[in-house]
Coordinates of C-alpha atoms in Angstrom, one line a residue:
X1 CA -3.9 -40.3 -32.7
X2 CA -3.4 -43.3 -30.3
X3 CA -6.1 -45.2 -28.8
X4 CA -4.6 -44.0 -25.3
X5 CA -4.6 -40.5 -26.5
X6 CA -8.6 -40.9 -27.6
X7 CA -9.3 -42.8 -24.2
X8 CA -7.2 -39.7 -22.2
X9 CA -9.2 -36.9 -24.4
X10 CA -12.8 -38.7 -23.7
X11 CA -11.7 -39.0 -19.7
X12 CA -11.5 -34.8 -20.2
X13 CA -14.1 -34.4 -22.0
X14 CA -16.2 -36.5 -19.2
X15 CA -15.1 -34.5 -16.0
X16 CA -15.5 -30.9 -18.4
X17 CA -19.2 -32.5 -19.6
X18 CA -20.1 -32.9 -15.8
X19 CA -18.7 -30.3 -14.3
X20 CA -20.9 -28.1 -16.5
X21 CA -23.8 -30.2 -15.4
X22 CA -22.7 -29.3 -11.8
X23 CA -22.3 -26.0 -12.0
X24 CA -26.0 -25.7 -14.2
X25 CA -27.5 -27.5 -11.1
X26 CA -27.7 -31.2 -12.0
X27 CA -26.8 -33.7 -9.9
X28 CA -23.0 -35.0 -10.7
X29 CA -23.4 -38.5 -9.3
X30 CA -27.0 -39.2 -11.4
X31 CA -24.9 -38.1 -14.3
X32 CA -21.7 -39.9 -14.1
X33 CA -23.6 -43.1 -13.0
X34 CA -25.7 -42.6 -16.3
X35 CA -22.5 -41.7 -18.8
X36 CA -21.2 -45.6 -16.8
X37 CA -24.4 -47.3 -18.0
X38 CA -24.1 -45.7 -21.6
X39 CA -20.2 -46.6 -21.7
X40 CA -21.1 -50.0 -20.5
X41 CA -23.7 -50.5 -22.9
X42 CA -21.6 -49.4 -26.0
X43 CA -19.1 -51.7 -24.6
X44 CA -19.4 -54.7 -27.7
X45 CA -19.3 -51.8 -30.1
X46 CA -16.3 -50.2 -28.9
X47 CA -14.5 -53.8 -28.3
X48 CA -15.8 -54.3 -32.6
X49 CA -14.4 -50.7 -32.9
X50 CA -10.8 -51.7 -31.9
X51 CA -10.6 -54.8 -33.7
X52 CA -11.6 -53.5 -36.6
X53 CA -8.9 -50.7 -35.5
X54 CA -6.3 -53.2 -35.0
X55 CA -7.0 -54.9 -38.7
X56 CA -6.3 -52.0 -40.4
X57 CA -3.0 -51.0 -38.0
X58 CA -1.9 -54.1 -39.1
X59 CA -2.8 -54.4 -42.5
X60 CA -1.3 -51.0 -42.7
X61 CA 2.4 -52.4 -41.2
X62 CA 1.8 -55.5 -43.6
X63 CA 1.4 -53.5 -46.4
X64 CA 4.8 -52.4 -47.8
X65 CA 5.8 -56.3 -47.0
X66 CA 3.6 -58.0 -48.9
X67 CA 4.1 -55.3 -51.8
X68 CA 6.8 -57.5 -53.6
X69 CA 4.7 -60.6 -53.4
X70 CA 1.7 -59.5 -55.3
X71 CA 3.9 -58.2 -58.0
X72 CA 5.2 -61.4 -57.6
X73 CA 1.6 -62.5 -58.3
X74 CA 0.7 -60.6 -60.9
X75 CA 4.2 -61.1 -62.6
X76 CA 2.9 -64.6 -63.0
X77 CA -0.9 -64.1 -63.6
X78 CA 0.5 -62.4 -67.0
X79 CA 2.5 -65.6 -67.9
X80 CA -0.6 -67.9 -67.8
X81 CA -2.1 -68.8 -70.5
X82 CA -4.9 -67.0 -72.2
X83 CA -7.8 -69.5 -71.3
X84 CA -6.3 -69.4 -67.3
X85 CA -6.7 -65.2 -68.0
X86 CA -10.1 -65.7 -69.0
X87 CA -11.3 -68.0 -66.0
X88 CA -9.0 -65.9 -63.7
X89 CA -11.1 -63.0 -63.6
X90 CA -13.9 -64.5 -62.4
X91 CA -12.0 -66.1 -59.4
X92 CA -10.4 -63.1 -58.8
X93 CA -13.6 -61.0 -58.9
X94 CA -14.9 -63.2 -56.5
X95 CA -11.8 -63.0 -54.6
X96 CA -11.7 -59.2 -54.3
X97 CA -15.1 -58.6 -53.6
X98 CA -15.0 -59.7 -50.2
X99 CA -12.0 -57.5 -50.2
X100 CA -13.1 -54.7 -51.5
X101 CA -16.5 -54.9 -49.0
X102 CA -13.4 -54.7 -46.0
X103 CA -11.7 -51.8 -47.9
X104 CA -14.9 -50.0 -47.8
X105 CA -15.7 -50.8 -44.0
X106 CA -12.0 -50.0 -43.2
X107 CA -12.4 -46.6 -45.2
X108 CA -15.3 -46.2 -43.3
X109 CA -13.9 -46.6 -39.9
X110 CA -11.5 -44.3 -40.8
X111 CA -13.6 -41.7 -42.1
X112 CA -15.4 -42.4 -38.3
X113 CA -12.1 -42.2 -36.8
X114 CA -10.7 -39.0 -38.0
X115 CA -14.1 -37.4 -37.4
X116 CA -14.2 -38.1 -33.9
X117 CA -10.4 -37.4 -33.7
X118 CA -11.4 -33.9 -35.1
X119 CA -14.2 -33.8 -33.2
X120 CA -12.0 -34.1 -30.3
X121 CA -9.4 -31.6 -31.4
X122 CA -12.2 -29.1 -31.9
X123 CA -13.3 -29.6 -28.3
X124 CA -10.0 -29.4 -26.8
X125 CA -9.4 -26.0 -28.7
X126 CA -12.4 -24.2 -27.7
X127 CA -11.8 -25.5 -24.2
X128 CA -8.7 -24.0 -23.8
X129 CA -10.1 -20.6 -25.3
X130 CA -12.7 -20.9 -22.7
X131 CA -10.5 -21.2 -20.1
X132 CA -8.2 -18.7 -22.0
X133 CA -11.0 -16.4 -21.1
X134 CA -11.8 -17.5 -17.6
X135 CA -8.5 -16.4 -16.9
X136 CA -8.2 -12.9 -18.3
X137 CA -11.6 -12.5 -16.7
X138 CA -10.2 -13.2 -13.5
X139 CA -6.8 -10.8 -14.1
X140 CA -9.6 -8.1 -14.8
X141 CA -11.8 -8.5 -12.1
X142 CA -8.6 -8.5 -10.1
X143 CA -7.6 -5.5 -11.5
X144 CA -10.9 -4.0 -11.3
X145 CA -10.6 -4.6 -7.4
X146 CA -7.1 -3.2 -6.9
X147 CA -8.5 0.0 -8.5
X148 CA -11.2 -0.1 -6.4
X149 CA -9.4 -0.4 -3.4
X150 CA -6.8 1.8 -4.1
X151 CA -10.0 4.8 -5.0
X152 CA -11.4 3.9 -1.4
X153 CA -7.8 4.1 0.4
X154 CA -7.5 7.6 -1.6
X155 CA -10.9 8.5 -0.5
X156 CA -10.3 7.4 2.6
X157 CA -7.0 9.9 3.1
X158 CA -8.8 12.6 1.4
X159 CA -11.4 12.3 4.4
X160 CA -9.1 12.1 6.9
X161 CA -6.9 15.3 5.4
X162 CA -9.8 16.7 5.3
X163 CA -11.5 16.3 8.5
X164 CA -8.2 17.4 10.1
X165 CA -8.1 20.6 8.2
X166 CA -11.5 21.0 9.6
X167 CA -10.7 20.7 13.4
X168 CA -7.6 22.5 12.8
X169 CA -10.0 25.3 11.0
X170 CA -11.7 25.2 13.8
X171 CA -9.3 25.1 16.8
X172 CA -7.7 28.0 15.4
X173 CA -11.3 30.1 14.9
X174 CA -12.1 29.1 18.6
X175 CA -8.7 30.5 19.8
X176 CA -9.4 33.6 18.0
X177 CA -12.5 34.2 18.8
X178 CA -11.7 33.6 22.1
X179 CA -8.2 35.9 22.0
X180 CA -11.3 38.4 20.1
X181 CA -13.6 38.6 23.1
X182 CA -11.2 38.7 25.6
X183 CA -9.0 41.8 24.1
X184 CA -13.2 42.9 23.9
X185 CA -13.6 42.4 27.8
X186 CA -10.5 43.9 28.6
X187 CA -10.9 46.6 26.5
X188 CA -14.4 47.4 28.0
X189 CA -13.1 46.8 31.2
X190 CA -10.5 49.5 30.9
X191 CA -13.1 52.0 29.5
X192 CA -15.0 51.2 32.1
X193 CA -12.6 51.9 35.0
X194 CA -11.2 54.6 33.8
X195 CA -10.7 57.6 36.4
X196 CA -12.3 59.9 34.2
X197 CA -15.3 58.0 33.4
X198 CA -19.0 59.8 34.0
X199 CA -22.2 58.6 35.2
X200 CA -24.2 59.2 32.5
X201 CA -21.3 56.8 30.5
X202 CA -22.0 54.2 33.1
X203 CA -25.8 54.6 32.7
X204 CA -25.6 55.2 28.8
X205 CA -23.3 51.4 28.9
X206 CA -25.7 49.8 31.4
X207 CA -29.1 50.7 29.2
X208 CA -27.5 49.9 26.2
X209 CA -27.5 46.0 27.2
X210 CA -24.2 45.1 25.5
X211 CA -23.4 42.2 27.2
X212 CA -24.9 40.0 30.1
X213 CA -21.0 39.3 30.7
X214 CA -20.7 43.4 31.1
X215 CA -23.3 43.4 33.6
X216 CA -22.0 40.6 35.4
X217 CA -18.6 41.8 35.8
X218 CA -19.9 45.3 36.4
X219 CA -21.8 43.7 39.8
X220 CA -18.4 41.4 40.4
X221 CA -15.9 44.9 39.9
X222 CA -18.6 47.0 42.3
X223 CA -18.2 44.4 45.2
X224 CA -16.9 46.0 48.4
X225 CA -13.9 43.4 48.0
X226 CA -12.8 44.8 44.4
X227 CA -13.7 48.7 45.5
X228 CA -10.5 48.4 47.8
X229 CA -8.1 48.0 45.0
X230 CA -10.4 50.3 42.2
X231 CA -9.7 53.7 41.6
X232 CA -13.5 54.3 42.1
X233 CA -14.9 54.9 45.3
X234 CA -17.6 52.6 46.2
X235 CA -19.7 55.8 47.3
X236 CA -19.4 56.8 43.9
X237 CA -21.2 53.7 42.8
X238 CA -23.4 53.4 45.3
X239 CA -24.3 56.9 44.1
X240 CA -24.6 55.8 40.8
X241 CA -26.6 52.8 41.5
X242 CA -28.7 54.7 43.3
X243 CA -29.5 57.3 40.5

């Protein structure tokens, strides 16, 4: 991993870090303005940081390079003579020691290195499975609506069929009861005006109180005007009326 790939990977994990803050209620400038003061402050150790980083790049290109000359050098360490080997270790212990202290810091930085890369790389992966499952969230709840809509459109037809079955239920019972009482009144109307029909039938159908509408039309039907055209005479009526 790059230094631009580290820089672009902490940029992310800034804007995630205080977006979180944002949406848990915090304040985003506060934040960002304190994450500035912190990156500022860290500054010298960071600038160390890439040196050091740098070093070891380089010392890492240099390597295969310099490889022939120390075997140069140690080709020719083994032709000295014996009393030069004997003083040579202590010159080269105190040559590699400072070396050897720079091995272990450069080890070290590494070590720091590739546990902040992985550090990193953990954080990116659970990122994207958090947003992995934001979005199948978001295709259920979507789905969840649709269903729900389409069970309140459904609902909403069933209703309507419904109430239309009801008014046509009940247009069709109000036309037949009405066709009912009319074939009724005519019915009772012919009975009633019959040529053989009796006083004491006329009497017996007026006590009875069948039907205000009876009565009505009985008064409407005895009327001088309506006696004209009835096979009835209106003495007759009168006669009964009277009785």
């Amino acid at each position: 991993m790059d230094l631009a790939e580290l820089q672009a990977r902490w940029l992310a994990f800034r804007e995630v870090y205080l977006d979180v803050l944002e949406t848990g209620g915090r304040a985003r400038n506060l934040h960002s303005k304190r994450l500035d003061a912190l990156e500022e402050a860290a500054r010298p150790f960071r600038e160390r940081r890439l040196e050091r980083w740098n070093r070891l790049a380089m010392l890492r290109e240099d390597h295969p390079r310099h490889r022939g000359k120390k075997a140069a050098l140690a080709f020719e360490r083994s032709l000295r003579p014996k009393a030069a080997t004997r003083v040579a270790p202590c010159s080269v212990a105190g040559r590699k020691r400072p070396r050897g202290e720079f091995q272990r810091k450069t080890s070290r930085e590494d070590r720091v290195a590739q546990r902040l890369a992985w550090l990193l790389l953990r954080w990116d992966r659970a990122h994207r499975k958090i947003l992995r499952f934001e979005a199948l969230d978001r295709q259920a709840a979507a789905r969840l609506a649709a269903r729900r809509r389409q069970k309140q459109a459904a609902a909403a037809r069933a209703e309507a069929r419904r109430r239309r079955i009801e008014e046509a239920a009940a247009r069709s019972a109000e036309k037949a009861s009405a066709k009912r009482r009319k074939e009724e009144q005519s019915s009772r109307w012919k009975w009633l005006n019959r040529k053989d029909i009796t006083m004491e039938e006329l009497l017996h159908f007026r006590n009875m109180g069948c039907h205000q509408e009876a009565e009505q039309e009985f008064a409407e039907r005895t009327s001088p005007a309506h006696c004209a055209q009835s096979p009835l005479s209106l003495s007759f009526l009168l006669a009964g009326r009277g009785a």
